[in-house]
Amino acid sequence: MTSTQTILVVEDEDSFVDAMQVGLKREGFRVEVARDGVEALEMFDSVQPDLILLDVMLPRISGIEVCRQIRKKSTVPIIMVTAKASEIDTVVGLEVGADDYVSKPYRLRELVARMRAVLRRAPDGGGSGDLHPDSIIVGDVALDPEEHRVVIRGDAAALPLKEFELLHLLLANAGRVLPRDTLIDRVWGTDYVGDTKTLDVHIKRLRSKVEDDPAQPTRIVTIRGLGYKYERPRS
Protein backbone atom coordinates (compact mmCIF):
# COMPACT_ATOMS: atom_id res chain seq x y z
CA MET A 1 0.00 0.00 0.00
CA THR A 2 1.51 3.31 -1.06
CA SER A 3 1.40 6.42 1.10
CA THR A 4 0.49 8.62 -1.86
CA GLN A 5 -3.24 8.75 -2.50
CA THR A 6 -4.57 9.36 -5.98
CA ILE A 7 -7.25 11.96 -6.63
CA LEU A 8 -9.19 11.99 -9.89
CA VAL A 9 -10.18 15.59 -10.56
CA VAL A 10 -13.02 15.81 -13.08
CA GLU A 11 -13.19 19.44 -14.16
CA ASP A 12 -13.29 21.36 -17.45
CA GLU A 13 -12.41 24.88 -16.26
CA ASP A 14 -8.70 25.49 -16.72
CA SER A 15 -8.40 27.91 -13.78
CA PHE A 16 -9.79 25.32 -11.35
CA VAL A 17 -7.74 22.49 -12.86
CA ASP A 18 -4.50 24.44 -12.54
CA ALA A 19 -5.24 25.44 -8.96
CA MET A 20 -6.19 21.91 -7.97
CA GLN A 21 -3.09 20.36 -9.51
CA VAL A 22 -0.78 22.78 -7.72
CA GLY A 23 -2.65 22.78 -4.41
CA LEU A 24 -3.31 19.05 -4.10
CA LYS A 25 0.20 18.07 -5.18
CA ARG A 26 1.55 20.42 -2.52
CA GLU A 27 -0.60 18.53 0.00
CA GLY A 28 1.04 15.26 -1.05
CA PHE A 29 -1.62 13.82 -3.37
CA ARG A 30 -1.13 12.34 -6.80
CA VAL A 31 -3.50 14.13 -9.20
CA GLU A 32 -5.08 12.80 -12.40
CA VAL A 33 -7.38 15.03 -14.45
CA ALA A 34 -10.35 14.23 -16.68
CA ARG A 35 -11.79 17.13 -18.68
CA ASP A 36 -15.27 15.75 -19.27
CA GLY A 37 -17.65 13.02 -18.12
CA VAL A 38 -16.78 10.51 -20.81
CA GLU A 39 -13.06 10.81 -20.11
CA ALA A 40 -13.73 10.40 -16.37
CA LEU A 41 -15.52 7.09 -16.91
CA GLU A 42 -12.80 5.91 -19.30
CA MET A 43 -10.03 6.80 -16.83
CA PHE A 44 -11.69 5.44 -13.69
CA ASP A 45 -10.60 1.79 -14.02
CA SER A 46 -7.03 2.56 -15.09
CA VAL A 47 -6.43 5.31 -12.52
CA GLN A 48 -8.15 3.50 -9.60
CA PRO A 49 -8.44 6.72 -7.59
CA ASP A 50 -8.73 6.86 -3.82
CA LEU A 51 -11.17 9.77 -4.15
CA ILE A 52 -12.95 11.64 -6.95
CA LEU A 53 -13.54 15.39 -7.06
CA LEU A 54 -16.39 15.62 -9.53
CA ASP A 55 -17.77 18.81 -11.04
CA VAL A 56 -21.52 18.75 -11.69
CA MET A 57 -21.45 20.74 -14.94
CA LEU A 58 -19.33 18.81 -17.45
CA PRO A 59 -19.24 18.46 -21.24
CA ARG A 60 -20.68 15.33 -22.91
CA ILE A 61 -21.87 13.59 -19.71
CA SER A 62 -22.91 15.44 -16.54
CA GLY A 63 -21.23 14.89 -13.21
CA ILE A 64 -24.51 13.50 -11.88
CA GLU A 65 -24.49 10.75 -14.51
CA VAL A 66 -20.80 10.04 -13.95
CA CYS A 67 -21.51 9.59 -10.24
CA ARG A 68 -24.45 7.30 -11.00
CA GLN A 69 -22.35 5.11 -13.33
CA ILE A 70 -19.41 4.83 -10.90
CA ARG A 71 -21.72 3.94 -8.01
CA LYS A 72 -22.91 0.89 -9.95
CA LYS A 73 -19.48 -0.68 -9.50
CA SER A 74 -17.56 1.15 -6.78
CA THR A 75 -17.91 2.74 -3.34
CA VAL A 76 -14.92 5.07 -3.90
CA PRO A 77 -15.50 8.38 -2.06
CA ILE A 78 -16.94 11.07 -4.34
CA ILE A 79 -17.07 14.77 -3.50
CA MET A 80 -19.26 16.77 -5.87
CA VAL A 81 -18.28 20.31 -6.83
CA THR A 82 -21.32 22.50 -7.51
CA ALA A 83 -22.04 26.05 -8.58
CA LYS A 84 -22.75 28.28 -5.57
CA ALA A 85 -26.36 28.00 -4.34
CA SER A 86 -27.11 25.21 -6.82
CA GLU A 87 -29.23 23.34 -4.28
CA ILE A 88 -31.06 21.10 -6.73
CA ASP A 89 -27.78 19.79 -8.17
CA THR A 90 -26.49 19.18 -4.65
CA VAL A 91 -29.52 17.13 -3.61
CA VAL A 92 -29.55 15.09 -6.81
CA GLY A 93 -25.81 14.46 -6.49
CA LEU A 94 -26.24 13.10 -2.97
CA GLU A 95 -29.18 10.96 -4.04
CA VAL A 96 -27.14 9.20 -6.74
CA GLY A 97 -24.31 8.39 -4.36
CA ALA A 98 -21.99 11.32 -3.68
CA ASP A 99 -20.48 11.37 -0.19
CA ASP A 100 -20.21 15.14 0.17
CA TYR A 101 -20.16 18.36 -1.84
CA VAL A 102 -18.44 21.73 -1.94
CA SER A 103 -19.63 24.89 -3.67
CA LYS A 104 -17.60 27.11 -5.97
CA PRO A 105 -15.76 29.22 -5.11
CA TYR A 106 -14.21 27.10 -2.36
CA ARG A 107 -11.18 27.38 -0.14
CA LEU A 108 -8.53 24.75 -0.74
CA ARG A 109 -7.95 24.34 3.00
CA GLU A 110 -11.61 23.44 3.60
CA LEU A 111 -11.67 21.07 0.62
CA VAL A 112 -8.52 19.24 1.72
CA ALA A 113 -9.88 18.90 5.27
CA ARG A 114 -13.02 17.23 3.92
CA MET A 115 -10.98 15.00 1.63
CA ARG A 116 -8.72 13.84 4.45
CA ALA A 117 -11.71 13.14 6.71
CA VAL A 118 -13.24 10.88 4.06
CA LEU A 119 -9.97 9.19 3.11
CA ARG A 120 -9.06 8.49 6.73
CA ARG A 121 -11.95 6.05 7.02
CA ALA A 122 -12.41 4.97 3.42
CA PRO A 123 -12.88 1.17 3.16
CA ASP A 124 -10.87 -1.20 1.00
CA GLY A 125 -14.02 -3.11 0.18
CA GLY A 126 -14.82 -6.67 1.12
CA GLY A 127 -15.92 -10.02 -0.14
CA SER A 128 -19.09 -11.96 0.54
CA GLY A 129 -17.80 -14.56 3.03
CA ASP A 130 -18.88 -15.09 6.63
CA LEU A 131 -19.53 -12.05 8.78
CA HIS A 132 -17.09 -11.06 11.51
CA PRO A 133 -18.08 -12.05 15.09
CA ASP A 134 -18.41 -8.35 15.99
CA SER A 135 -21.03 -7.79 13.28
CA ILE A 136 -24.24 -5.99 14.22
CA ILE A 137 -27.40 -7.89 13.27
CA VAL A 138 -30.86 -6.35 13.54
CA GLY A 139 -33.55 -8.50 11.96
CA ASP A 140 -32.51 -9.33 8.39
CA VAL A 141 -29.86 -6.58 8.19
CA ALA A 142 -26.28 -7.39 9.19
CA LEU A 143 -23.33 -4.99 9.20
CA ASP A 144 -19.70 -6.09 9.52
CA PRO A 145 -17.64 -3.09 10.72
CA GLU A 146 -14.34 -4.95 10.41
CA GLU A 147 -14.65 -5.70 6.71
CA HIS A 148 -17.04 -2.91 5.76
CA ARG A 149 -19.79 -5.22 4.53
CA VAL A 150 -23.55 -5.12 4.74
CA VAL A 151 -25.94 -7.99 4.10
CA ILE A 152 -29.63 -7.16 3.60
CA ARG A 153 -32.13 -10.00 3.40
CA GLY A 154 -29.32 -12.40 2.53
CA ASP A 155 -27.80 -10.29 -0.24
CA ALA A 156 -24.58 -8.27 -0.03
CA ALA A 157 -25.13 -4.53 -0.44
CA ALA A 158 -22.41 -2.07 -1.48
CA LEU A 159 -22.77 1.16 0.49
CA PRO A 160 -20.77 4.36 0.05
CA LEU A 161 -18.76 5.38 3.11
CA LYS A 162 -21.21 7.84 4.66
CA GLU A 163 -24.19 5.55 4.15
CA PHE A 164 -22.25 2.74 5.80
CA GLU A 165 -21.28 4.89 8.78
CA LEU A 166 -24.83 6.18 9.19
CA LEU A 167 -26.32 2.69 9.05
CA HIS A 168 -23.66 1.46 11.49
CA LEU A 169 -24.64 4.16 13.98
CA LEU A 170 -28.38 3.50 13.58
CA LEU A 171 -28.04 -0.28 13.94
CA ALA A 172 -25.71 0.00 16.93
CA ASN A 173 -28.36 2.12 18.63
CA ALA A 174 -31.43 0.24 17.39
CA GLY A 175 -34.50 1.16 19.41
CA ARG A 176 -33.03 4.51 20.51
CA VAL A 177 -33.81 7.94 19.08
CA LEU A 178 -30.68 9.60 17.70
CA PRO A 179 -30.94 13.41 17.41
CA ARG A 180 -30.09 14.97 14.06
CA ASP A 181 -27.14 16.87 15.53
CA THR A 182 -25.73 13.66 17.00
CA LEU A 183 -25.95 11.85 13.66
CA ILE A 184 -24.30 14.72 11.79
CA ASP A 185 -21.52 15.10 14.38
CA ARG A 186 -20.77 11.36 14.50
CA VAL A 187 -20.87 10.73 10.74
CA TRP A 188 -19.69 14.02 9.21
CA GLY A 189 -17.70 15.41 12.13
CA THR A 190 -18.25 18.24 14.61
CA ASP A 191 -16.66 20.73 12.20
CA TYR A 192 -19.01 19.88 9.31
CA VAL A 193 -20.14 23.05 7.53
CA GLY A 194 -22.43 21.61 4.84
CA ASP A 195 -26.21 21.70 4.53
CA THR A 196 -28.18 19.58 7.04
CA LYS A 197 -30.22 18.29 4.08
CA THR A 198 -27.25 15.97 3.52
CA LEU A 199 -28.45 13.82 6.43
CA ASP A 200 -32.00 13.59 5.06
CA VAL A 201 -30.75 12.57 1.62
CA HIS A 202 -28.57 9.82 3.09
CA ILE A 203 -31.49 8.56 5.17
CA LYS A 204 -33.60 8.45 2.00
CA ARG A 205 -30.92 6.42 0.24
CA LEU A 206 -30.61 3.99 3.14
CA ARG A 207 -34.36 3.50 3.23
CA SER A 208 -34.34 2.57 -0.45
CA LYS A 209 -32.02 -0.31 0.46
CA VAL A 210 -33.28 -1.60 3.80
CA GLU A 211 -37.02 -0.89 3.73
CA ASP A 212 -39.64 -3.18 2.19
CA ASP A 213 -41.52 -0.02 1.15
CA PRO A 214 -39.26 3.06 1.27
CA ALA A 215 -42.30 5.35 0.88
CA GLN A 216 -43.67 4.00 4.17
CA PRO A 217 -40.59 3.25 6.28
CA THR A 218 -40.95 0.94 9.25
CA ARG A 219 -37.27 0.41 10.03
CA ILE A 220 -35.58 3.82 9.81
CA VAL A 221 -38.34 6.01 11.21
CA THR A 222 -38.48 9.77 11.63
CA ILE A 223 -39.09 11.08 15.14
CA ARG A 224 -40.39 14.55 14.35
CA GLY A 225 -38.58 17.37 16.06
CA LEU A 226 -35.82 15.05 17.25
CA GLY A 227 -34.16 12.81 14.70
CA TYR A 228 -34.26 9.20 13.53
CA LYS A 229 -34.56 5.74 15.07
CA TYR A 230 -33.88 2.27 13.73
CA GLU A 231 -36.81 0.14 14.92
CA ARG A 232 -36.11 -3.31 16.27
CA PRO A 233 -38.17 -6.02 14.54
CA ARG A 234 -41.25 -7.18 16.35
CA SER A 235 -40.97 -10.83 17.35
mmCIF file of C-alpha atoms in Angstrom:
data_model
loop_
_atom_site.group_PDB
_atom_site.id
_atom_site.type_symbol
_atom_site.label_atom_id
_atom_site.label_comp_id
_atom_site.label_asym_id
_atom_site.label_seq_id
_atom_site.Cartn_x
_atom_site.Cartn_y
_atom_site.Cartn_z
ATOM 1 C CA MET A 1 0.000 0.000 0.000
ATOM 2 C CA THR A 2 1.513 3.313 -1.060
ATOM 3 C CA SER A 3 1.396 6.421 1.105
ATOM 4 C CA THR A 4 0.486 8.617 -1.860
ATOM 5 C CA GLN A 5 -3.239 8.749 -2.498
ATOM 6 C CA THR A 6 -4.571 9.361 -5.982
ATOM 7 C CA ILE A 7 -7.250 11.962 -6.626
ATOM 8 C CA LEU A 8 -9.189 11.991 -9.889
ATOM 9 C CA VAL A 9 -10.177 15.589 -10.561
ATOM 10 C CA VAL A 10 -13.021 15.813 -13.078
ATOM 11 C CA GLU A 11 -13.192 19.444 -14.157
ATOM 12 C CA ASP A 12 -13.289 21.359 -17.447
ATOM 13 C CA GLU A 13 -12.411 24.877 -16.255
ATOM 14 C CA ASP A 14 -8.700 25.494 -16.719
ATOM 15 C CA SER A 15 -8.401 27.907 -13.784
ATOM 16 C CA PHE A 16 -9.791 25.323 -11.346
ATOM 17 C CA VAL A 17 -7.743 22.493 -12.855
ATOM 18 C CA ASP A 18 -4.500 24.445 -12.538
ATOM 19 C CA ALA A 19 -5.235 25.443 -8.960
ATOM 20 C CA MET A 20 -6.186 21.907 -7.970
ATOM 21 C CA GLN A 21 -3.091 20.361 -9.512
ATOM 22 C CA VAL A 22 -0.781 22.782 -7.717
ATOM 23 C CA GLY A 23 -2.651 22.783 -4.409
ATOM 24 C CA LEU A 24 -3.307 19.054 -4.101
ATOM 25 C CA LYS A 25 0.204 18.071 -5.182
ATOM 26 C CA ARG A 26 1.549 20.425 -2.524
ATOM 27 C CA GLU A 27 -0.597 18.533 0.002
ATOM 28 C CA GLY A 28 1.041 15.258 -1.046
ATOM 29 C CA PHE A 29 -1.618 13.822 -3.368
ATOM 30 C CA ARG A 30 -1.132 12.343 -6.805
ATOM 31 C CA VAL A 31 -3.504 14.128 -9.200
ATOM 32 C CA GLU A 32 -5.080 12.805 -12.395
ATOM 33 C CA VAL A 33 -7.382 15.030 -14.448
ATOM 34 C CA ALA A 34 -10.351 14.235 -16.676
ATOM 35 C CA ARG A 35 -11.787 17.132 -18.682
ATOM 36 C CA ASP A 36 -15.274 15.746 -19.272
ATOM 37 C CA GLY A 37 -17.653 13.021 -18.116
ATOM 38 C CA VAL A 38 -16.780 10.511 -20.807
ATOM 39 C CA GLU A 39 -13.058 10.815 -20.111
ATOM 40 C CA ALA A 40 -13.730 10.397 -16.375
ATOM 41 C CA LEU A 41 -15.517 7.089 -16.910
ATOM 42 C CA GLU A 42 -12.801 5.909 -19.300
ATOM 43 C CA MET A 43 -10.027 6.799 -16.825
ATOM 44 C CA PHE A 44 -11.685 5.438 -13.692
ATOM 45 C CA ASP A 45 -10.603 1.787 -14.022
ATOM 46 C CA SER A 46 -7.032 2.559 -15.091
ATOM 47 C CA VAL A 47 -6.429 5.306 -12.523
ATOM 48 C CA GLN A 48 -8.148 3.504 -9.603
ATOM 49 C CA PRO A 49 -8.442 6.725 -7.590
ATOM 50 C CA ASP A 50 -8.729 6.861 -3.819
ATOM 51 C CA LEU A 51 -11.170 9.769 -4.145
ATOM 52 C CA ILE A 52 -12.948 11.640 -6.948
ATOM 53 C CA LEU A 53 -13.539 15.393 -7.058
ATOM 54 C CA LEU A 54 -16.394 15.616 -9.531
ATOM 55 C CA ASP A 55 -17.770 18.806 -11.037
ATOM 56 C CA VAL A 56 -21.516 18.750 -11.686
ATOM 57 C CA MET A 57 -21.451 20.735 -14.943
ATOM 58 C CA LEU A 58 -19.332 18.809 -17.446
ATOM 59 C CA PRO A 59 -19.236 18.455 -21.242
ATOM 60 C CA ARG A 60 -20.681 15.333 -22.908
ATOM 61 C CA ILE A 61 -21.874 13.587 -19.707
ATOM 62 C CA SER A 62 -22.906 15.442 -16.538
ATOM 63 C CA GLY A 63 -21.233 14.889 -13.213
ATOM 64 C CA ILE A 64 -24.513 13.499 -11.883
ATOM 65 C CA GLU A 65 -24.495 10.751 -14.512
ATOM 66 C CA VAL A 66 -20.798 10.040 -13.950
ATOM 67 C CA CYS A 67 -21.512 9.591 -10.240
ATOM 68 C CA ARG A 68 -24.447 7.296 -10.997
ATOM 69 C CA GLN A 69 -22.345 5.113 -13.329
ATOM 70 C CA ILE A 70 -19.413 4.833 -10.904
ATOM 71 C CA ARG A 71 -21.724 3.939 -8.013
ATOM 72 C CA LYS A 72 -22.913 0.894 -9.953
ATOM 73 C CA LYS A 73 -19.483 -0.682 -9.502
ATOM 74 C CA SER A 74 -17.563 1.146 -6.780
ATOM 75 C CA THR A 75 -17.909 2.739 -3.345
ATOM 76 C CA VAL A 76 -14.921 5.070 -3.903
ATOM 77 C CA PRO A 77 -15.498 8.375 -2.063
ATOM 78 C CA ILE A 78 -16.942 11.071 -4.343
ATOM 79 C CA ILE A 79 -17.073 14.766 -3.495
ATOM 80 C CA MET A 80 -19.256 16.771 -5.868
ATOM 81 C CA VAL A 81 -18.283 20.308 -6.828
ATOM 82 C CA THR A 82 -21.316 22.500 -7.508
ATOM 83 C CA ALA A 83 -22.040 26.050 -8.578
ATOM 84 C CA LYS A 84 -22.749 28.281 -5.575
ATOM 85 C CA ALA A 85 -26.358 28.000 -4.338
ATOM 86 C CA SER A 86 -27.110 25.215 -6.821
ATOM 87 C CA GLU A 87 -29.228 23.344 -4.280
ATOM 88 C CA ILE A 88 -31.064 21.100 -6.734
ATOM 89 C CA ASP A 89 -27.782 19.786 -8.167
ATOM 90 C CA THR A 90 -26.495 19.176 -4.650
ATOM 91 C CA VAL A 91 -29.519 17.133 -3.606
ATOM 92 C CA VAL A 92 -29.547 15.091 -6.807
ATOM 93 C CA GLY A 93 -25.812 14.456 -6.491
ATOM 94 C CA LEU A 94 -26.242 13.099 -2.971
ATOM 95 C CA GLU A 95 -29.180 10.961 -4.044
ATOM 96 C CA VAL A 96 -27.144 9.203 -6.740
ATOM 97 C CA GLY A 97 -24.308 8.391 -4.358
ATOM 98 C CA ALA A 98 -21.987 11.324 -3.685
ATOM 99 C CA ASP A 99 -20.479 11.371 -0.189
ATOM 100 C CA ASP A 100 -20.212 15.139 0.169
ATOM 101 C CA TYR A 101 -20.164 18.358 -1.840
ATOM 102 C CA VAL A 102 -18.442 21.726 -1.942
ATOM 103 C CA SER A 103 -19.635 24.886 -3.668
ATOM 104 C CA LYS A 104 -17.603 27.106 -5.972
ATOM 105 C CA PRO A 105 -15.757 29.218 -5.107
ATOM 106 C CA TYR A 106 -14.213 27.099 -2.360
ATOM 107 C CA ARG A 107 -11.176 27.379 -0.135
ATOM 108 C CA LEU A 108 -8.533 24.748 -0.740
ATOM 109 C CA ARG A 109 -7.948 24.336 2.997
ATOM 110 C CA GLU A 110 -11.612 23.437 3.604
ATOM 111 C CA LEU A 111 -11.672 21.073 0.625
ATOM 112 C CA VAL A 112 -8.517 19.241 1.716
ATOM 113 C CA ALA A 113 -9.877 18.901 5.266
ATOM 114 C CA ARG A 114 -13.020 17.231 3.921
ATOM 115 C CA MET A 115 -10.984 15.002 1.627
ATOM 116 C CA ARG A 116 -8.724 13.837 4.448
ATOM 117 C CA ALA A 117 -11.710 13.144 6.714
ATOM 118 C CA VAL A 118 -13.236 10.880 4.057
ATOM 119 C CA LEU A 119 -9.970 9.191 3.112
ATOM 120 C CA ARG A 120 -9.063 8.491 6.733
ATOM 121 C CA ARG A 121 -11.946 6.051 7.022
ATOM 122 C CA ALA A 122 -12.408 4.967 3.420
ATOM 123 C CA PRO A 123 -12.875 1.173 3.157
ATOM 124 C CA ASP A 124 -10.870 -1.197 0.995
ATOM 125 C CA GLY A 125 -14.024 -3.106 0.178
ATOM 126 C CA GLY A 126 -14.820 -6.670 1.124
ATOM 127 C CA GLY A 127 -15.923 -10.018 -0.144
ATOM 128 C CA SER A 128 -19.086 -11.962 0.545
ATOM 129 C CA GLY A 129 -17.799 -14.557 3.029
ATOM 130 C CA ASP A 130 -18.877 -15.090 6.629
ATOM 131 C CA LEU A 131 -19.534 -12.052 8.783
ATOM 132 C CA HIS A 132 -17.086 -11.061 11.512
ATOM 133 C CA PRO A 133 -18.078 -12.051 15.090
ATOM 134 C CA ASP A 134 -18.406 -8.349 15.986
ATOM 135 C CA SER A 135 -21.033 -7.788 13.278
ATOM 136 C CA ILE A 136 -24.239 -5.994 14.222
ATOM 137 C CA ILE A 137 -27.396 -7.889 13.269
ATOM 138 C CA VAL A 138 -30.856 -6.348 13.539
ATOM 139 C CA GLY A 139 -33.554 -8.499 11.956
ATOM 140 C CA ASP A 140 -32.509 -9.325 8.389
ATOM 141 C CA VAL A 141 -29.862 -6.583 8.186
ATOM 142 C CA ALA A 142 -26.276 -7.387 9.190
ATOM 143 C CA LEU A 143 -23.326 -4.995 9.203
ATOM 144 C CA ASP A 144 -19.698 -6.093 9.516
ATOM 145 C CA PRO A 145 -17.642 -3.093 10.722
ATOM 146 C CA GLU A 146 -14.337 -4.953 10.414
ATOM 147 C CA GLU A 147 -14.653 -5.705 6.708
ATOM 148 C CA HIS A 148 -17.037 -2.906 5.760
ATOM 149 C CA ARG A 149 -19.786 -5.224 4.533
ATOM 150 C CA VAL A 150 -23.547 -5.122 4.744
ATOM 151 C CA VAL A 151 -25.943 -7.991 4.099
ATOM 152 C CA ILE A 152 -29.629 -7.165 3.597
ATOM 153 C CA ARG A 153 -32.127 -10.004 3.403
ATOM 154 C CA GLY A 154 -29.324 -12.396 2.534
ATOM 155 C CA ASP A 155 -27.797 -10.286 -0.237
ATOM 156 C CA ALA A 156 -24.583 -8.272 -0.030
ATOM 157 C CA ALA A 157 -25.128 -4.527 -0.440
ATOM 158 C CA ALA A 158 -22.412 -2.073 -1.479
ATOM 159 C CA LEU A 159 -22.772 1.160 0.494
ATOM 160 C CA PRO A 160 -20.770 4.358 0.052
ATOM 161 C CA LEU A 161 -18.762 5.379 3.112
ATOM 162 C CA LYS A 162 -21.206 7.840 4.660
ATOM 163 C CA GLU A 163 -24.194 5.546 4.145
ATOM 164 C CA PHE A 164 -22.249 2.741 5.801
ATOM 165 C CA GLU A 165 -21.277 4.894 8.783
ATOM 166 C CA LEU A 166 -24.829 6.180 9.190
ATOM 167 C CA LEU A 167 -26.324 2.686 9.052
ATOM 168 C CA HIS A 168 -23.663 1.461 11.490
ATOM 169 C CA LEU A 169 -24.644 4.159 13.979
ATOM 170 C CA LEU A 170 -28.375 3.500 13.577
ATOM 171 C CA LEU A 171 -28.041 -0.280 13.943
ATOM 172 C CA ALA A 172 -25.711 -0.004 16.928
ATOM 173 C CA ASN A 173 -28.356 2.124 18.633
ATOM 174 C CA ALA A 174 -31.428 0.239 17.389
ATOM 175 C CA GLY A 175 -34.504 1.161 19.411
ATOM 176 C CA ARG A 176 -33.034 4.510 20.514
ATOM 177 C CA VAL A 177 -33.809 7.942 19.084
ATOM 178 C CA LEU A 178 -30.682 9.597 17.699
ATOM 179 C CA PRO A 179 -30.941 13.405 17.407
ATOM 180 C CA ARG A 180 -30.095 14.967 14.057
ATOM 181 C CA ASP A 181 -27.143 16.866 15.528
ATOM 182 C CA THR A 182 -25.726 13.664 16.998
ATOM 183 C CA LEU A 183 -25.950 11.850 13.657
ATOM 184 C CA ILE A 184 -24.302 14.723 11.789
ATOM 185 C CA ASP A 185 -21.522 15.102 14.385
ATOM 186 C CA ARG A 186 -20.772 11.362 14.498
ATOM 187 C CA VAL A 187 -20.871 10.731 10.739
ATOM 188 C CA TRP A 188 -19.686 14.017 9.208
ATOM 189 C CA GLY A 189 -17.696 15.414 12.135
ATOM 190 C CA THR A 190 -18.247 18.242 14.607
ATOM 191 C CA ASP A 191 -16.657 20.734 12.199
ATOM 192 C CA TYR A 192 -19.005 19.878 9.312
ATOM 193 C CA VAL A 193 -20.135 23.052 7.525
ATOM 194 C CA GLY A 194 -22.429 21.606 4.842
ATOM 195 C CA ASP A 195 -26.206 21.697 4.532
ATOM 196 C CA THR A 196 -28.177 19.582 7.038
ATOM 197 C CA LYS A 197 -30.216 18.287 4.078
ATOM 198 C CA THR A 198 -27.253 15.968 3.521
ATOM 199 C CA LEU A 199 -28.451 13.818 6.430
ATOM 200 C CA ASP A 200 -31.997 13.587 5.056
ATOM 201 C CA VAL A 201 -30.751 12.572 1.622
ATOM 202 C CA HIS A 202 -28.567 9.815 3.086
ATOM 203 C CA ILE A 203 -31.491 8.562 5.169
ATOM 204 C CA LYS A 204 -33.597 8.449 2.005
ATOM 205 C CA ARG A 205 -30.915 6.423 0.235
ATOM 206 C CA LEU A 206 -30.605 3.987 3.138
ATOM 207 C CA ARG A 207 -34.361 3.503 3.230
ATOM 208 C CA SER A 208 -34.344 2.574 -0.450
ATOM 209 C CA LYS A 209 -32.023 -0.308 0.461
ATOM 210 C CA VAL A 210 -33.284 -1.602 3.797
ATOM 211 C CA GLU A 211 -37.019 -0.889 3.732
ATOM 212 C CA ASP A 212 -39.641 -3.179 2.194
ATOM 213 C CA ASP A 213 -41.524 -0.020 1.155
ATOM 214 C CA PRO A 214 -39.260 3.062 1.268
ATOM 215 C CA ALA A 215 -42.300 5.347 0.880
ATOM 216 C CA GLN A 216 -43.675 3.997 4.168
ATOM 217 C CA PRO A 217 -40.591 3.253 6.283
ATOM 218 C CA THR A 218 -40.949 0.940 9.252
ATOM 219 C CA ARG A 219 -37.266 0.410 10.031
ATOM 220 C CA ILE A 220 -35.583 3.824 9.805
ATOM 221 C CA VAL A 221 -38.338 6.010 11.211
ATOM 222 C CA THR A 222 -38.483 9.773 11.634
ATOM 223 C CA ILE A 223 -39.091 11.076 15.137
ATOM 224 C CA ARG A 224 -40.392 14.551 14.347
ATOM 225 C CA GLY A 225 -38.583 17.372 16.061
ATOM 226 C CA LEU A 226 -35.822 15.051 17.249
ATOM 227 C CA GLY A 227 -34.155 12.813 14.700
ATOM 228 C CA TYR A 228 -34.259 9.197 13.533
ATOM 229 C CA LYS A 229 -34.563 5.743 15.072
ATOM 230 C CA TYR A 230 -33.884 2.270 13.728
ATOM 231 C CA GLU A 231 -36.808 0.142 14.923
ATOM 232 C CA ARG A 232 -36.105 -3.307 16.273
ATOM 233 C CA PRO A 233 -38.174 -6.016 14.535
ATOM 234 C CA ARG A 234 -41.255 -7.175 16.351
ATOM 235 C CA SER A 235 -40.966 -10.825 17.349
#
